PDB file of C-alpha atoms in Angstrom:
ATOM      1  CA  UNK A   1     -16.020   3.052  -7.699  1.00  0.00           C
ATOM      2  CA  UNK A   2     -15.029   0.366  -5.274  1.00  0.00           C
ATOM      3  CA  UNK A   3     -13.250   0.605  -1.961  1.00  0.00           C
ATOM      4  CA  UNK A   4     -11.737  -2.495  -0.377  1.00  0.00           C
ATOM      5  CA  UNK A   5     -10.013  -2.338   2.986  1.00  0.00           C
ATOM      6  CA  UNK A   6      -7.983  -4.973   4.751  1.00  0.00           C
ATOM      7  CA  UNK A   7      -5.253  -4.717   7.384  1.00  0.00           C
ATOM      8  CA  UNK A   8      -1.756  -4.242   6.011  1.00  0.00           C
ATOM      9  CA  UNK A   9       0.017  -6.688   8.314  1.00  0.00           C
ATOM     10  CA  UNK A  10      -0.793  -9.382  10.854  1.00  0.00           C
ATOM     11  CA  UNK A  11       1.370 -11.674  12.953  1.00  0.00           C
ATOM     12  CA  UNK A  12       0.364 -14.966  14.531  1.00  0.00           C
ATOM     13  CA  UNK A  13       1.966 -18.017  16.099  1.00  0.00           C
ATOM     14  CA  UNK A  14       2.278 -21.458  14.553  1.00  0.00           C
ATOM     15  CA  UNK A  15      -0.709 -23.615  15.528  1.00  0.00           C
ATOM     16  CA  UNK A  16      -2.917 -20.635  16.313  1.00  0.00           C
ATOM     17  CA  UNK A  17      -6.006 -19.272  14.536  1.00  0.00           C
ATOM     18  CA  UNK A  18      -6.027 -15.957  12.690  1.00  0.00           C
ATOM     19  CA  UNK A  19      -8.879 -13.963  11.153  1.00  0.00           C
ATOM     20  CA  UNK A  20      -8.206 -11.527   8.313  1.00  0.00           C
ATOM     21  CA  UNK A  21     -10.982  -9.017   7.759  1.00  0.00           C
ATOM     22  CA  UNK A  22     -12.034  -7.320   4.559  1.00  0.00           C
ATOM     23  CA  UNK A  23     -14.602  -4.566   4.146  1.00  0.00           C
ATOM     24  CA  UNK A  24     -15.831  -3.320   0.815  1.00  0.00           C
ATOM     25  CA  UNK A  25     -18.108  -0.793  -0.771  1.00  0.00           C
ATOM     26  CA  UNK A  26     -19.343  -1.528  -4.260  1.00  0.00           C
ATOM     27  CA  UNK A  27     -22.354  -1.546  -6.538  1.00  0.00           C
ATOM     28  CA  UNK A  28     -23.221  -4.597  -8.593  1.00  0.00           C
ATOM     29  CA  UNK A  29     -21.590  -6.998  -6.165  1.00  0.00           C
ATOM     30  CA  UNK A  30     -21.264 -10.492  -7.580  1.00  0.00           C
ATOM     31  CA  UNK A  31     -18.935 -12.403  -5.324  1.00  0.00           C
ATOM     32  CA  UNK A  32     -15.910 -12.102  -3.088  1.00  0.00           C
ATOM     33  CA  UNK A  33     -12.700 -14.050  -3.506  1.00  0.00           C
ATOM     34  CA  UNK A  34      -9.707 -14.688  -1.290  1.00  0.00           C
ATOM     35  CA  UNK A  35      -6.309 -15.385  -2.790  1.00  0.00           C
ATOM     36  CA  UNK A  36      -2.982 -16.292  -1.203  1.00  0.00           C
ATOM     37  CA  UNK A  37       0.201 -14.903  -2.664  1.00  0.00           C
ATOM     38  CA  UNK A  38       3.675 -15.937  -1.583  1.00  0.00           C
ATOM     39  CA  UNK A  39       6.482 -13.499  -2.276  1.00  0.00           C
ATOM     40  CA  UNK A  40       7.511 -13.568  -5.914  1.00  0.00           C
ATOM     41  CA  UNK A  41       4.705 -15.918  -6.904  1.00  0.00           C
ATOM     42  CA  UNK A  42       1.287 -15.594  -8.503  1.00  0.00           C
ATOM     43  CA  UNK A  43      -1.910 -15.417  -6.437  1.00  0.00           C
ATOM     44  CA  UNK A  44      -3.500 -18.771  -5.670  1.00  0.00           C
ATOM     45  CA  UNK A  45      -7.271 -19.110  -5.291  1.00  0.00           C
ATOM     46  CA  UNK A  46      -8.415 -19.940  -1.755  1.00  0.00           C
ATOM     47  CA  UNK A  47     -12.154 -19.354  -1.490  1.00  0.00           C
ATOM     48  CA  UNK A  48     -15.240 -17.790  -2.998  1.00  0.00           C
ATOM     49  CA  UNK A  49     -18.404 -16.410  -1.395  1.00  0.00           C
ATOM     50  CA  UNK A  50     -21.404 -15.008  -3.202  1.00  0.00           C
ATOM     51  CA  UNK A  51     -24.109 -15.701  -0.606  1.00  0.00           C
ATOM     52  CA  UNK A  52     -24.056 -14.783   3.069  1.00  0.00           C
ATOM     53  CA  UNK A  53     -22.529 -17.298   5.389  1.00  0.00           C
ATOM     54  CA  UNK A  54     -19.504 -19.418   5.993  1.00  0.00           C
ATOM     55  CA  UNK A  55     -17.648 -21.523   3.426  1.00  0.00           C
ATOM     56  CA  UNK A  56     -15.241 -24.061   4.901  1.00  0.00           C
ATOM     57  CA  UNK A  57     -12.403 -25.695   3.046  1.00  0.00           C
ATOM     58  CA  UNK A  58     -10.006 -27.628   5.247  1.00  0.00           C
ATOM     59  CA  UNK A  59      -7.993 -25.257   7.456  1.00  0.00           C
ATOM     60  CA  UNK A  60      -9.412 -22.249   5.635  1.00  0.00           C
ATOM     61  CA  UNK A  61     -12.879 -20.737   6.038  1.00  0.00           C
ATOM     62  CA  UNK A  62     -14.364 -17.590   4.564  1.00  0.00           C
ATOM     63  CA  UNK A  63     -17.398 -15.644   5.712  1.00  0.00           C
ATOM     64  CA  UNK A  64     -19.493 -13.073   3.901  1.00  0.00           C
ATOM     65  CA  UNK A  65     -22.118 -10.568   5.000  1.00  0.00           C
ATOM     66  CA  UNK A  66     -23.396  -8.691   1.968  1.00  0.00           C
ATOM     67  CA  UNK A  67     -25.538  -6.298   3.993  1.00  0.00           C
ATOM     68  CA  UNK A  68     -22.490  -5.219   6.002  1.00  0.00           C
ATOM     69  CA  UNK A  69     -20.028  -5.280   3.103  1.00  0.00           C
ATOM     70  CA  UNK A  70     -17.822  -7.516   5.189  1.00  0.00           C
ATOM     71  CA  UNK A  71     -15.867 -10.705   4.786  1.00  0.00           C
ATOM     72  CA  UNK A  72     -13.225 -12.540   6.731  1.00  0.00           C
ATOM     73  CA  UNK A  73     -10.786 -15.331   6.045  1.00  0.00           C
ATOM     74  CA  UNK A  74     -10.144 -17.676   8.950  1.00  0.00           C
ATOM     75  CA  UNK A  75      -6.978 -19.738   9.000  1.00  0.00           C
ATOM     76  CA  UNK A  76      -6.755 -22.529  11.578  1.00  0.00           C
ATOM     77  CA  UNK A  77      -3.789 -24.564  12.821  1.00  0.00           C
ATOM     78  CA  UNK A  78      -1.382 -22.079  11.321  1.00  0.00           C
ATOM     79  CA  UNK A  79       1.732 -23.413   9.672  1.00  0.00           C
ATOM     80  CA  UNK A  80       4.929 -21.605   8.768  1.00  0.00           C
ATOM     81  CA  UNK A  81       4.084 -22.012   5.081  1.00  0.00           C
ATOM     82  CA  UNK A  82       0.956 -19.877   5.633  1.00  0.00           C
ATOM     83  CA  UNK A  83       3.200 -16.812   5.825  1.00  0.00           C
ATOM     84  CA  UNK A  84       2.065 -14.924   2.729  1.00  0.00           C
ATOM     85  CA  UNK A  85      -0.016 -12.016   1.513  1.00  0.00           C
ATOM     86  CA  UNK A  86      -3.781 -12.610   1.563  1.00  0.00           C
ATOM     87  CA  UNK A  87      -5.769 -10.716  -1.024  1.00  0.00           C
ATOM     88  CA  UNK A  88      -9.465  -9.937  -0.827  1.00  0.00           C
ATOM     89  CA  UNK A  89     -11.084  -9.336  -4.224  1.00  0.00           C
ATOM     90  CA  UNK A  90     -14.598  -8.229  -5.099  1.00  0.00           C
ATOM     91  CA  UNK A  91     -16.263  -9.066  -8.392  1.00  0.00           C
ATOM     92  CA  UNK A  92     -18.938  -6.951  -9.979  1.00  0.00           C
ATOM     93  CA  UNK A  93     -21.011  -7.601 -13.061  1.00  0.00           C
ATOM     94  CA  UNK A  94     -23.893  -9.872 -13.919  1.00  0.00           C
ATOM     95  CA  UNK A  95     -23.687 -13.349 -15.344  1.00  0.00           C
ATOM     96  CA  UNK A  96     -22.676 -13.420 -18.982  1.00  0.00           C
ATOM     97  CA  UNK A  97     -21.497  -9.834 -19.006  1.00  0.00           C
ATOM     98  CA  UNK A  98     -18.207  -8.188 -18.383  1.00  0.00           C
ATOM     99  CA  UNK A  99     -16.682  -9.232 -15.103  1.00  0.00           C
ATOM    100  CA  UNK A 100     -13.958  -7.501 -13.196  1.00  0.00           C
ATOM    101  CA  UNK A 101     -12.106  -8.297 -10.004  1.00  0.00           C
ATOM    102  CA  UNK A 102     -10.995  -5.416  -7.817  1.00  0.00           C
ATOM    103  CA  UNK A 103      -8.351  -6.347  -5.273  1.00  0.00           C
ATOM    104  CA  UNK A 104      -7.576  -5.005  -1.855  1.00  0.00           C
ATOM    105  CA  UNK A 105      -3.982  -4.115  -1.054  1.00  0.00           C
ATOM    106  CA  UNK A 106      -3.426  -7.421   0.693  1.00  0.00           C
ATOM    107  CA  UNK A 107      -2.679  -8.458   4.257  1.00  0.00           C
ATOM    108  CA  UNK A 108       0.854  -9.671   4.877  1.00  0.00           C
ATOM    109  CA  UNK A 109       0.622 -12.505   7.403  1.00  0.00           C
ATOM    110  CA  UNK A 110       3.725 -13.591   9.267  1.00  0.00           C
ATOM    111  CA  UNK A 111       3.574 -16.876  11.160  1.00  0.00           C
ATOM    112  CA  UNK A 112       6.101 -17.137  13.968  1.00  0.00           C
ATOM    113  CA  UNK A 113       7.418 -20.394  15.448  1.00  0.00           C
TER     114      UNK A 113
ATOM    115  CA  UNK B   1      -5.013 -30.125 -16.518  1.00  0.00           C
ATOM    116  CA  UNK B   2      -2.185 -27.717 -17.267  1.00  0.00           C
ATOM    117  CA  UNK B   3      -2.401 -24.327 -15.589  1.00  0.00           C
ATOM    118  CA  UNK B   4      -2.167 -20.860 -17.021  1.00  0.00           C
ATOM    119  CA  UNK B   5       1.156 -20.250 -18.728  1.00  0.00           C
ATOM    120  CA  UNK B   6       2.812 -16.939 -19.461  1.00  0.00           C
ATOM    121  CA  UNK B   7       5.816 -16.081 -21.563  1.00  0.00           C
ATOM    122  CA  UNK B   8       8.340 -14.713 -21.140  1.00  0.00           C
ATOM    123  CA  UNK B   9       8.801 -14.957 -17.386  1.00  0.00           C
ATOM    124  CA  UNK B  10      11.298 -12.116 -17.198  1.00  0.00           C
ATOM    125  CA  UNK B  11      11.951  -9.199 -19.486  1.00  0.00           C
ATOM    126  CA  UNK B  12      14.212  -6.171 -19.453  1.00  0.00           C
ATOM    127  CA  UNK B  13      13.449  -3.266 -21.774  1.00  0.00           C
ATOM    128  CA  UNK B  14      14.461   0.362 -22.062  1.00  0.00           C
ATOM    129  CA  UNK B  15      12.246   3.433 -22.059  1.00  0.00           C
ATOM    130  CA  UNK B  16      10.473   4.046 -25.335  1.00  0.00           C
ATOM    131  CA  UNK B  17      10.523   0.439 -26.447  1.00  0.00           C
ATOM    132  CA  UNK B  18       7.451  -1.710 -26.797  1.00  0.00           C
ATOM    133  CA  UNK B  19       6.770  -5.154 -25.397  1.00  0.00           C
ATOM    134  CA  UNK B  20       4.391  -8.040 -26.067  1.00  0.00           C
ATOM    135  CA  UNK B  21       3.475 -10.557 -23.386  1.00  0.00           C
ATOM    136  CA  UNK B  22       1.713 -13.838 -24.001  1.00  0.00           C
ATOM    137  CA  UNK B  23      -0.762 -15.868 -21.962  1.00  0.00           C
ATOM    138  CA  UNK B  24      -2.193 -19.318 -22.599  1.00  0.00           C
ATOM    139  CA  UNK B  25      -5.266 -20.038 -20.462  1.00  0.00           C
ATOM    140  CA  UNK B  26      -6.318 -23.298 -18.881  1.00  0.00           C
ATOM    141  CA  UNK B  27      -7.731 -25.590 -21.550  1.00  0.00           C
ATOM    142  CA  UNK B  28     -11.424 -24.852 -22.038  1.00  0.00           C
ATOM    143  CA  UNK B  29     -11.297 -21.425 -20.422  1.00  0.00           C
ATOM    144  CA  UNK B  30     -12.494 -18.653 -22.709  1.00  0.00           C
ATOM    145  CA  UNK B  31     -12.017 -15.628 -20.480  1.00  0.00           C
ATOM    146  CA  UNK B  32      -8.600 -14.086 -19.990  1.00  0.00           C
ATOM    147  CA  UNK B  33      -7.942 -11.110 -17.739  1.00  0.00           C
ATOM    148  CA  UNK B  34      -4.730  -9.127 -17.362  1.00  0.00           C
ATOM    149  CA  UNK B  35      -3.498  -7.398 -14.216  1.00  0.00           C
ATOM    150  CA  UNK B  36      -0.549  -5.217 -13.305  1.00  0.00           C
ATOM    151  CA  UNK B  37       0.971  -5.647  -9.863  1.00  0.00           C
ATOM    152  CA  UNK B  38       3.325  -3.127  -8.306  1.00  0.00           C
ATOM    153  CA  UNK B  39       4.381  -2.633  -4.672  1.00  0.00           C
ATOM    154  CA  UNK B  40       2.752   0.793  -4.571  1.00  0.00           C
ATOM    155  CA  UNK B  41      -0.535   0.152  -6.371  1.00  0.00           C
ATOM    156  CA  UNK B  42      -1.119  -3.533  -5.717  1.00  0.00           C
ATOM    157  CA  UNK B  43      -3.046  -5.616  -8.229  1.00  0.00           C
ATOM    158  CA  UNK B  44      -4.817  -3.499 -10.804  1.00  0.00           C
ATOM    159  CA  UNK B  45      -7.130  -4.703 -13.554  1.00  0.00           C
ATOM    160  CA  UNK B  46      -6.009  -3.980 -17.106  1.00  0.00           C
ATOM    161  CA  UNK B  47      -8.565  -5.683 -19.350  1.00  0.00           C
ATOM    162  CA  UNK B  48     -10.590  -8.832 -19.929  1.00  0.00           C
ATOM    163  CA  UNK B  49     -11.098 -10.765 -23.145  1.00  0.00           C
ATOM    164  CA  UNK B  50     -13.776 -13.307 -23.886  1.00  0.00           C
ATOM    165  CA  UNK B  51     -14.174 -15.079 -27.222  1.00  0.00           C
ATOM    166  CA  UNK B  52     -11.737 -12.690 -28.907  1.00  0.00           C
ATOM    167  CA  UNK B  53     -13.616  -9.586 -27.707  1.00  0.00           C
ATOM    168  CA  UNK B  54     -12.522  -7.112 -25.062  1.00  0.00           C
ATOM    169  CA  UNK B  55     -15.344  -7.123 -22.522  1.00  0.00           C
ATOM    170  CA  UNK B  56     -13.937  -4.793 -19.933  1.00  0.00           C
ATOM    171  CA  UNK B  57     -11.073  -2.361 -19.560  1.00  0.00           C
ATOM    172  CA  UNK B  58      -9.408  -0.843 -16.517  1.00  0.00           C
ATOM    173  CA  UNK B  59      -8.132   2.660 -16.035  1.00  0.00           C
ATOM    174  CA  UNK B  60      -4.872   2.467 -17.968  1.00  0.00           C
ATOM    175  CA  UNK B  61      -3.604   4.637 -20.836  1.00  0.00           C
ATOM    176  CA  UNK B  62      -4.010   3.614 -24.443  1.00  0.00           C
ATOM    177  CA  UNK B  63      -0.387   2.458 -24.524  1.00  0.00           C
ATOM    178  CA  UNK B  64      -1.699  -0.739 -22.966  1.00  0.00           C
ATOM    179  CA  UNK B  65      -3.565  -2.939 -25.390  1.00  0.00           C
ATOM    180  CA  UNK B  66      -4.392  -6.568 -25.851  1.00  0.00           C
ATOM    181  CA  UNK B  67      -6.014  -9.139 -28.022  1.00  0.00           C
ATOM    182  CA  UNK B  68      -7.283 -12.684 -27.871  1.00  0.00           C
ATOM    183  CA  UNK B  69      -7.018 -15.361 -30.511  1.00  0.00           C
ATOM    184  CA  UNK B  70      -9.516 -18.008 -31.541  1.00  0.00           C
ATOM    185  CA  UNK B  71      -7.747 -20.583 -29.350  1.00  0.00           C
ATOM    186  CA  UNK B  72      -8.241 -18.240 -26.339  1.00  0.00           C
ATOM    187  CA  UNK B  73      -4.556 -17.417 -26.088  1.00  0.00           C
ATOM    188  CA  UNK B  74      -4.072 -13.748 -25.337  1.00  0.00           C
ATOM    189  CA  UNK B  75      -1.375 -11.168 -25.774  1.00  0.00           C
ATOM    190  CA  UNK B  76      -0.943  -7.780 -24.220  1.00  0.00           C
ATOM    191  CA  UNK B  77       1.188  -5.039 -25.659  1.00  0.00           C
ATOM    192  CA  UNK B  78       2.687  -1.987 -24.026  1.00  0.00           C
ATOM    193  CA  UNK B  79       4.064   0.668 -26.331  1.00  0.00           C
ATOM    194  CA  UNK B  80       6.427   3.530 -25.533  1.00  0.00           C
ATOM    195  CA  UNK B  81       7.502   1.989 -22.263  1.00  0.00           C
ATOM    196  CA  UNK B  82       7.957   4.193 -19.218  1.00  0.00           C
ATOM    197  CA  UNK B  83       9.926   3.487 -16.055  1.00  0.00           C
ATOM    198  CA  UNK B  84       6.647   3.219 -14.146  1.00  0.00           C
ATOM    199  CA  UNK B  85       5.595   0.274 -16.286  1.00  0.00           C
ATOM    200  CA  UNK B  86       8.039  -1.911 -14.386  1.00  0.00           C
ATOM    201  CA  UNK B  87       5.785  -4.442 -12.727  1.00  0.00           C
ATOM    202  CA  UNK B  88       4.618  -8.016 -12.523  1.00  0.00           C
ATOM    203  CA  UNK B  89       2.051  -8.618 -15.245  1.00  0.00           C
ATOM    204  CA  UNK B  90      -0.376 -11.360 -14.369  1.00  0.00           C
ATOM    205  CA  UNK B  91      -2.800 -13.156 -16.598  1.00  0.00           C
ATOM    206  CA  UNK B  92      -5.796 -15.035 -15.204  1.00  0.00           C
ATOM    207  CA  UNK B  93      -8.202 -17.349 -16.951  1.00  0.00           C
ATOM    208  CA  UNK B  94     -11.672 -18.444 -15.957  1.00  0.00           C
ATOM    209  CA  UNK B  95     -14.220 -20.941 -17.150  1.00  0.00           C
ATOM    210  CA  UNK B  96     -17.857 -21.371 -16.233  1.00  0.00           C
ATOM    211  CA  UNK B  97     -17.753 -22.897 -12.733  1.00  0.00           C
ATOM    212  CA  UNK B  98     -18.101 -19.838 -10.481  1.00  0.00           C
ATOM    213  CA  UNK B  99     -15.862 -18.150 -13.020  1.00  0.00           C
ATOM    214  CA  UNK B 100     -13.037 -18.234 -10.528  1.00  0.00           C
ATOM    215  CA  UNK B 101      -9.932 -16.658 -11.990  1.00  0.00           C
ATOM    216  CA  UNK B 102      -6.780 -18.746 -11.937  1.00  0.00           C
ATOM    217  CA  UNK B 103      -3.532 -16.889 -12.281  1.00  0.00           C
ATOM    218  CA  UNK B 104      -0.468 -17.658 -14.315  1.00  0.00           C
ATOM    219  CA  UNK B 105       3.071 -17.236 -12.925  1.00  0.00           C
ATOM    220  CA  UNK B 106       3.361 -13.728 -14.349  1.00  0.00           C
ATOM    221  CA  UNK B 107       5.864 -11.854 -16.449  1.00  0.00           C
ATOM    222  CA  UNK B 108       8.218  -9.616 -14.515  1.00  0.00           C
ATOM    223  CA  UNK B 109       9.007  -6.561 -16.643  1.00  0.00           C
ATOM    224  CA  UNK B 110      11.823  -4.197 -15.786  1.00  0.00           C
ATOM    225  CA  UNK B 111      12.064  -0.938 -17.717  1.00  0.00           C
ATOM    226  CA  UNK B 112      15.429   0.813 -17.566  1.00  0.00           C
TER     227      UNK B 112
END
């Protein structure tokens, strides 16, 4: 099976930087995704990593270390609207075959003024 | 490009009834996955359809079923509803670029 761990809650101040960690254990790893979900809304895709290293996209960056089973999402210049749940999801399965995303429980981030 | 759409958005049913939810993927996307989201269990994978075939299935009872049509639209059905089936049901579609899954707004089901 798969085990994905991420902190339940985090709090940070507007304008600051926050790092949300995600650790996973899985076989057949084929990518790690980060999604943002505001209360009552659907998850929105943020980033994707399949190779080791850092992927940067504006204020958001995501890092992956496959050997350590570890990823983090870095949010810079925090804004109030960044208050949301951040979901780490691991995909397993090879190209062209059945794919499945397994989600962590999510990290509820609260940004304070 | 229009996003993933789901109908209905809200639904109230009673125990024992059955329900059918619909999902229309992003144009050109052939893979549709369904998830159940509850406060206690989080987001859990139900099943995935690709070109009208179920490719993968999560750990849910047989009361949960689905299908996909030739235009990639998908439906999921839950029979003999139980109180514990109350949840947000999310559909996600993916194409070929990284096969990132894009979620629809969800159908919020309440079973009384």
